[in-house]
mmCIF file of N, CA and C in Angstrom:
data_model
loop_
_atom_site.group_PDB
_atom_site.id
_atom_site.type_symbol
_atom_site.label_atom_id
_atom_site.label_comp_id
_atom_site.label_asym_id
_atom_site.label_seq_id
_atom_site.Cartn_x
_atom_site.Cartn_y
_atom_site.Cartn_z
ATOM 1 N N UNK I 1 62.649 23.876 40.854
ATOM 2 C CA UNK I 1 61.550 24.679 41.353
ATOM 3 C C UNK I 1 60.383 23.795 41.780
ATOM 4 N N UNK I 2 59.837 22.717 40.786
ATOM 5 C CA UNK I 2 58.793 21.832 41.267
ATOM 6 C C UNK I 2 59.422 21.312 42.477
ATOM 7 N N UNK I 3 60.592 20.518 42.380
ATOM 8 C CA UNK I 3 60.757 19.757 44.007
ATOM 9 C C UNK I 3 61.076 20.894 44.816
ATOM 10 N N UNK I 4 61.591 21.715 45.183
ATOM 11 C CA UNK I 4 62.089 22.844 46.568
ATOM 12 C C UNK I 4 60.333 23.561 46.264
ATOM 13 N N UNK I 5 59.706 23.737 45.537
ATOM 14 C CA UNK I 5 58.535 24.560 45.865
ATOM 15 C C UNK I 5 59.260 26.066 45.746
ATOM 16 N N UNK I 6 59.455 26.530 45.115
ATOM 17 C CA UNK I 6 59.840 27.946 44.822
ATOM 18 C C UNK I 6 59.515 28.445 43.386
ATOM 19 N N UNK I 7 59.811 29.781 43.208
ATOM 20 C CA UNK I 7 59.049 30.286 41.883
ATOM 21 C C UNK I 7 59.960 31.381 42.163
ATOM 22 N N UNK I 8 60.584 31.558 41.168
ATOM 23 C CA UNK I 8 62.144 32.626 41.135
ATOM 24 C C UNK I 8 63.308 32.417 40.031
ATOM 25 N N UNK I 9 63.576 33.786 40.162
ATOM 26 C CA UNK I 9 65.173 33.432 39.032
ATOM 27 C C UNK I 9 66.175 33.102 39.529
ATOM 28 N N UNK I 10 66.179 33.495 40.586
ATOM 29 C CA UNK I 10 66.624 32.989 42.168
ATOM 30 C C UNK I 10 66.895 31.730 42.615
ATOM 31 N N UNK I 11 67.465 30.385 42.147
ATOM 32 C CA UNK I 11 67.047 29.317 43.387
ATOM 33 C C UNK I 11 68.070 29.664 44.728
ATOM 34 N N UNK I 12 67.213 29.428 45.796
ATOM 35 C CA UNK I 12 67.599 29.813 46.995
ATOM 36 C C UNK I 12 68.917 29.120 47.309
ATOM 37 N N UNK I 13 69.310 27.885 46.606
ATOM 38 C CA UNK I 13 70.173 27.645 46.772
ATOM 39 C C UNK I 13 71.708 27.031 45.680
ATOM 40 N N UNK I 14 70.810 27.562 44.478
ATOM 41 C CA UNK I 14 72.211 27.573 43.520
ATOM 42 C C UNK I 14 72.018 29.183 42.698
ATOM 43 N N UNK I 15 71.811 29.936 43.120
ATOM 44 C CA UNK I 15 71.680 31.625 43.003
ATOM 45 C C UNK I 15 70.796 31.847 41.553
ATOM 46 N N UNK I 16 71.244 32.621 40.528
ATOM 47 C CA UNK I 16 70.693 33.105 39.898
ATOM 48 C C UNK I 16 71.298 32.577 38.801
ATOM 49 N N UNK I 17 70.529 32.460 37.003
ATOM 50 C CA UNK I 17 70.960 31.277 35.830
ATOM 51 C C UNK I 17 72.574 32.195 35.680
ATOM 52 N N UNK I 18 73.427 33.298 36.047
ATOM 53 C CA UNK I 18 74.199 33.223 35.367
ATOM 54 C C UNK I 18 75.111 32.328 36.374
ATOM 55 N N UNK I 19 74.837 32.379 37.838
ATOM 56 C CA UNK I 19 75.560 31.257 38.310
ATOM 57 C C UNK I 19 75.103 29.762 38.571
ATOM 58 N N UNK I 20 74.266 29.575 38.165
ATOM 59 C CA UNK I 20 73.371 28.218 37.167
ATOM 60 C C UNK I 20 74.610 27.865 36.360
ATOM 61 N N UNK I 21 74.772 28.925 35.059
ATOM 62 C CA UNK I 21 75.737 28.148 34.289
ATOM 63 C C UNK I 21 76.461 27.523 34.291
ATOM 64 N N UNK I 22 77.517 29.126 34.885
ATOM 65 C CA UNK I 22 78.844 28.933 35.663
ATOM 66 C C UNK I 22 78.995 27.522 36.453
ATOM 67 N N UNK I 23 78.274 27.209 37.134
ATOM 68 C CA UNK I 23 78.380 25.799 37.975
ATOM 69 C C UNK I 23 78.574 24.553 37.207
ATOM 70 N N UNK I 24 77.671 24.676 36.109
ATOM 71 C CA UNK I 24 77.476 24.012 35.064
ATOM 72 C C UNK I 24 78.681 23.589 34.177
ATOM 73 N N UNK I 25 79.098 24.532 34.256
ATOM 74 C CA UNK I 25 80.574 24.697 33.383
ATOM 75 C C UNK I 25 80.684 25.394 32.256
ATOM 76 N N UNK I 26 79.407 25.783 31.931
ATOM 77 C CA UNK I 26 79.125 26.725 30.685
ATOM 78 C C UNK I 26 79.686 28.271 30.326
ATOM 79 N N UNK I 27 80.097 28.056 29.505
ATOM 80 C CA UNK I 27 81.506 29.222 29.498
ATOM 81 C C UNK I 27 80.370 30.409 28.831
ATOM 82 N N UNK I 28 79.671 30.932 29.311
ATOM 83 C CA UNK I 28 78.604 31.831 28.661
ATOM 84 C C UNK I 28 79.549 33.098 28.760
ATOM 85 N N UNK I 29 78.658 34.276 27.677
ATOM 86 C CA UNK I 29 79.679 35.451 27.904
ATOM 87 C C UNK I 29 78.118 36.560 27.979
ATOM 88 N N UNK I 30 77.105 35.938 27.579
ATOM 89 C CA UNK I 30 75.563 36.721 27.588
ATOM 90 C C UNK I 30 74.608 35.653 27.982
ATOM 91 N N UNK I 31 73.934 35.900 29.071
ATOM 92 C CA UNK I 31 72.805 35.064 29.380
ATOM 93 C C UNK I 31 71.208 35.472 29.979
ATOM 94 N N UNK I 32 69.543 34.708 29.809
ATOM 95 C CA UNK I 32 69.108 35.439 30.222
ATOM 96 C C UNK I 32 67.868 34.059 30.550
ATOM 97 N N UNK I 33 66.628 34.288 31.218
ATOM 98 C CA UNK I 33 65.629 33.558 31.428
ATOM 99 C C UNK I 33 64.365 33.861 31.563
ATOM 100 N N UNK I 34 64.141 32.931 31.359
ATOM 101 C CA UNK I 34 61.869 32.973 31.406
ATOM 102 C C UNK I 34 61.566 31.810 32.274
ATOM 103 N N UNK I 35 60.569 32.513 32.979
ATOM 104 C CA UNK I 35 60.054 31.103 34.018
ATOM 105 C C UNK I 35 58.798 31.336 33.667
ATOM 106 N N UNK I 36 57.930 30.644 33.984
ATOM 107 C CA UNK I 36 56.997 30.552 34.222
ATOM 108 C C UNK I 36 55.935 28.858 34.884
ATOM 109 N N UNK I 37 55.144 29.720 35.436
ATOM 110 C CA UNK I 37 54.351 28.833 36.128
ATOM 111 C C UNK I 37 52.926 28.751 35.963
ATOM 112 N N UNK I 38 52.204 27.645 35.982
ATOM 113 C CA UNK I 38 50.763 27.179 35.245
ATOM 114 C C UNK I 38 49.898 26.061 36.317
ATOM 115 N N UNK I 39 48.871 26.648 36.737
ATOM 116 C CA UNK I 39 47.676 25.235 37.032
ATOM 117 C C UNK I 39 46.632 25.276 36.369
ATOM 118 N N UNK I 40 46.471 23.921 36.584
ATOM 119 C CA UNK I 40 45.062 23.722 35.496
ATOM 120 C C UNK I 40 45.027 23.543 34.171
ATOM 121 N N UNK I 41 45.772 23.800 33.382
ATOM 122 C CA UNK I 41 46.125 23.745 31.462
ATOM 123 C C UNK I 41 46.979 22.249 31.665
ATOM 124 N N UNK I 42 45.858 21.805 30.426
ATOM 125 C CA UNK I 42 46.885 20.515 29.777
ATOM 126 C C UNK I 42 47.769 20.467 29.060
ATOM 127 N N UNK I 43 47.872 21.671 28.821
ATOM 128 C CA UNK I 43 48.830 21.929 27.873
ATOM 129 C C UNK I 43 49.290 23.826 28.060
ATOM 130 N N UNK I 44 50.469 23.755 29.007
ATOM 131 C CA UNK I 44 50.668 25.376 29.071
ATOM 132 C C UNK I 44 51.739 25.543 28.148
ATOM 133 N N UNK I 45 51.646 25.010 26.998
ATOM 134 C CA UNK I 45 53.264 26.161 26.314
ATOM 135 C C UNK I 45 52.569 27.506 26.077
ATOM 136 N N UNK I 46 50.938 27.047 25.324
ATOM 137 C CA UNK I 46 50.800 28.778 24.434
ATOM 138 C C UNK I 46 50.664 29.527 25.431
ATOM 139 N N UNK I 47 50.139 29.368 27.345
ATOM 140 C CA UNK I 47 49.913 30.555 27.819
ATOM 141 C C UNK I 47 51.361 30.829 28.126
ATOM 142 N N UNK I 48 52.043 29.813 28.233
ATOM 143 C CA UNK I 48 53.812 30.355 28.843
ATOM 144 C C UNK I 48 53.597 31.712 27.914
ATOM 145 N N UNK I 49 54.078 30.920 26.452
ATOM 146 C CA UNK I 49 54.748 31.857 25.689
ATOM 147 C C UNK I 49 53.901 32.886 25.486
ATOM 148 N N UNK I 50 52.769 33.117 25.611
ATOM 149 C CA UNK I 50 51.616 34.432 25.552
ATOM 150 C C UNK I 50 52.291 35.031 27.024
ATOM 151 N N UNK I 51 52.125 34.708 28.036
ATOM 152 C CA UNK I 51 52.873 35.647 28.983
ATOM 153 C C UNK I 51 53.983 35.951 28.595
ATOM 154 N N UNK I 52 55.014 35.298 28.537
ATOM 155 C CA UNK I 52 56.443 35.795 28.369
ATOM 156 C C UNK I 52 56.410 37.260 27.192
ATOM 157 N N UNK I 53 55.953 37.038 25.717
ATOM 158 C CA UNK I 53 55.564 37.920 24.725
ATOM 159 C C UNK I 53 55.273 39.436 25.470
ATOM 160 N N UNK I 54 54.056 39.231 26.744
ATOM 161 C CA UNK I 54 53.291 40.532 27.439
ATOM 162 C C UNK I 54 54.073 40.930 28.154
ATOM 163 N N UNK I 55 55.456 40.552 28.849
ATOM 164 C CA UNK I 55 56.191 41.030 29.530
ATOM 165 C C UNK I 55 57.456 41.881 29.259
ATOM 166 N N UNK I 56 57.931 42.775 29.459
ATOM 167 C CA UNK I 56 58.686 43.476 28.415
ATOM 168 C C UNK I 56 60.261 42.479 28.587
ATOM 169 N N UNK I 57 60.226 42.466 29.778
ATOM 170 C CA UNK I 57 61.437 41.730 29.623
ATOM 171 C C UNK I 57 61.712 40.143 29.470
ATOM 172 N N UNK I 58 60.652 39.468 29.517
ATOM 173 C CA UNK I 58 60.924 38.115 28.840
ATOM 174 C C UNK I 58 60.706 38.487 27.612
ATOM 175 N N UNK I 59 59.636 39.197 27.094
ATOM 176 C CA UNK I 59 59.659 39.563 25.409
ATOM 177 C C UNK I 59 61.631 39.761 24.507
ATOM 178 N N UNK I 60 61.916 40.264 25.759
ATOM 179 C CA UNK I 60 63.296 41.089 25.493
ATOM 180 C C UNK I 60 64.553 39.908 25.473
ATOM 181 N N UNK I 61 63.981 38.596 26.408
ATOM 182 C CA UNK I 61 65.157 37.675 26.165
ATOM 183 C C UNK I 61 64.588 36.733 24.432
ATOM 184 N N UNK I 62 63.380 36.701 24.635
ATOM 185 C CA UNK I 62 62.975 35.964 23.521
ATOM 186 C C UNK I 62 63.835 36.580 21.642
ATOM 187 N N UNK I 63 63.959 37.904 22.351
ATOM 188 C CA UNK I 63 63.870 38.453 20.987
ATOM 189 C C UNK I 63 65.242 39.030 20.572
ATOM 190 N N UNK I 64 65.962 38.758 21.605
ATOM 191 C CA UNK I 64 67.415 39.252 21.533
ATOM 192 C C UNK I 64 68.438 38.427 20.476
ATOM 193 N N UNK I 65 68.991 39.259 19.615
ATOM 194 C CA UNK I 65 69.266 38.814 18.506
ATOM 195 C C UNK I 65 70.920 38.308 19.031
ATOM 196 N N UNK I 66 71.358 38.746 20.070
ATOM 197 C CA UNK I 66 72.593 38.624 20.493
ATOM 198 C C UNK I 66 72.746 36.391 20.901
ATOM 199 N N UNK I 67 71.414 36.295 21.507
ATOM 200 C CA UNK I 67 71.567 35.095 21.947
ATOM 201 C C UNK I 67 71.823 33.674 21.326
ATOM 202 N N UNK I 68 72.766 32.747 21.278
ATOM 203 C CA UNK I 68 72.861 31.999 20.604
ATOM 204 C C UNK I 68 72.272 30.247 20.496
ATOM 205 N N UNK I 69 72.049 30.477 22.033
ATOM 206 C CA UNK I 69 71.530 29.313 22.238
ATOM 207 C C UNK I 69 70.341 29.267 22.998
ATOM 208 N N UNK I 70 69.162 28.505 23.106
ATOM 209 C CA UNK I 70 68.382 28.009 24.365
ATOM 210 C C UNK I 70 68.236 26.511 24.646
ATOM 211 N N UNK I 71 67.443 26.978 25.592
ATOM 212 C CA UNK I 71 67.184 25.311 26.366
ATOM 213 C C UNK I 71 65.600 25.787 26.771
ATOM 214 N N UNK I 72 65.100 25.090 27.250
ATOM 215 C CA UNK I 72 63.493 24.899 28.051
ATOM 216 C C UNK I 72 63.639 23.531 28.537
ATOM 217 N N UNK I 73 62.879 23.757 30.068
ATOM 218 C CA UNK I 73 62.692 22.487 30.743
ATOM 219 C C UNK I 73 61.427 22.261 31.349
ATOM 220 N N UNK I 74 60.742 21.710 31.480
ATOM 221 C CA UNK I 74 59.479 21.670 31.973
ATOM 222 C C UNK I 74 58.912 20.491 33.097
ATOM 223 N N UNK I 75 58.691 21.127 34.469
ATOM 224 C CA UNK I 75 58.319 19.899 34.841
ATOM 225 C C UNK I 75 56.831 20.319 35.738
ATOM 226 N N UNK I 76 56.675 19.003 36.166
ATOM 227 C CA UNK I 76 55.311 18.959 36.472
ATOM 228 C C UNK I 76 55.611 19.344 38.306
ATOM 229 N N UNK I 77 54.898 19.984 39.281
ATOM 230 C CA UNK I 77 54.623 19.244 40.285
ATOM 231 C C UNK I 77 53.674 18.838 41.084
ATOM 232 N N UNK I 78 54.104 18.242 42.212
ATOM 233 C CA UNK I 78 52.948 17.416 42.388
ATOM 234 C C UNK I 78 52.079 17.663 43.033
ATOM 235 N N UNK I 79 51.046 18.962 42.522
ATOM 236 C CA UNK I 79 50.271 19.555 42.981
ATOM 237 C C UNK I 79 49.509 19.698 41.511
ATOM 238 N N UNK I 80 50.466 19.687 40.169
ATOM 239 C CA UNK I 80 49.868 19.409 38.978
ATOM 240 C C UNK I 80 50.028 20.884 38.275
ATOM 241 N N UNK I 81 50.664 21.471 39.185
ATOM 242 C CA UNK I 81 51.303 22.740 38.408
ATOM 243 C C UNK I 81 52.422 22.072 37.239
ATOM 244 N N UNK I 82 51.819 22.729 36.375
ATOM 245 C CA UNK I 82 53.689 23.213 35.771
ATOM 246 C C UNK I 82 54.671 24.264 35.598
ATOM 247 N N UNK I 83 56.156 23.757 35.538
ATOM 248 C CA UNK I 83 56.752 25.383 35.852
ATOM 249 C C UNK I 83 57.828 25.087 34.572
ATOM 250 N N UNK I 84 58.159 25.840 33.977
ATOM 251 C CA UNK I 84 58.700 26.164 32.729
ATOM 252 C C UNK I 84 59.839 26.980 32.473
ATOM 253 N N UNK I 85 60.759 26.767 32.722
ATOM 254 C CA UNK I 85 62.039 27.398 32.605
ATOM 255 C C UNK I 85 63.152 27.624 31.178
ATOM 256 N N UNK I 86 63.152 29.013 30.367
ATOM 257 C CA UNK I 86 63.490 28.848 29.798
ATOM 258 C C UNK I 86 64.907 29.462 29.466
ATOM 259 N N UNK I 87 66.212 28.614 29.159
ATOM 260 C CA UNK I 87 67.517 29.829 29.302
ATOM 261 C C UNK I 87 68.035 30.273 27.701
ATOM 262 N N UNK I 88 68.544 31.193 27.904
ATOM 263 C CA UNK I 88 69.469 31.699 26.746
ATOM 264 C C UNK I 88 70.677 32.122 27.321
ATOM 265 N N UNK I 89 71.484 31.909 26.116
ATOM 266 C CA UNK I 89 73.122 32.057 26.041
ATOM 267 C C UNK I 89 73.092 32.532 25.011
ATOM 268 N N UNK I 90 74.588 33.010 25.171
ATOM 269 C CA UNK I 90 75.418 33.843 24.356
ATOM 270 C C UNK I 90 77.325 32.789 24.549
ATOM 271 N N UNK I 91 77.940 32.587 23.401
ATOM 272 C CA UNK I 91 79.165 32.000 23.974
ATOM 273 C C UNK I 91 79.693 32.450 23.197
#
């Protein structure tokens, strides 16, 4: 998302995280995500995770008892945004 410049669950050109995985090789059988995006904070985890919480449905991947795994990735770009991607699985 930082290098292509996009903001989506979407990347325009490897589709959406359950075919993220799939590409990946990740044999998922439940999957779900949180993005988010930040300028200006030196530090955006607490507003990530304060948005995600206010949203019903990132609240809903956070809290899903079904999920077994996550990941978070975070990068900067070079505009000094950060964008924050977070996945869950199920395997």
């Amino acid at each position: 998302m930082a290098t292509t410049r996009f903001f989506s669950h979407e990347d325009p050109k490897f589709g959406g995280p359950d075919s993220r995985l799939s590409a990946a090789g990740v044999a998922w059988r439940q999957c779900g995500e949180n993005i988010f995006e930040e300028y200006g904070e030196a530090d955006p985890v607490r507003p990530a995770v304060r948005g995600w919480m206010q949203s019903a449905g990132h609240r809903k991947n956070i809290l899903t008892k079904g999920f077994t795994h996550t990941g978070i990735g975070v990068a900067m770009g070079r505009d000094g945004s950060y964008k924050i991607t977070q996945m869950f699985a199920a395997f």
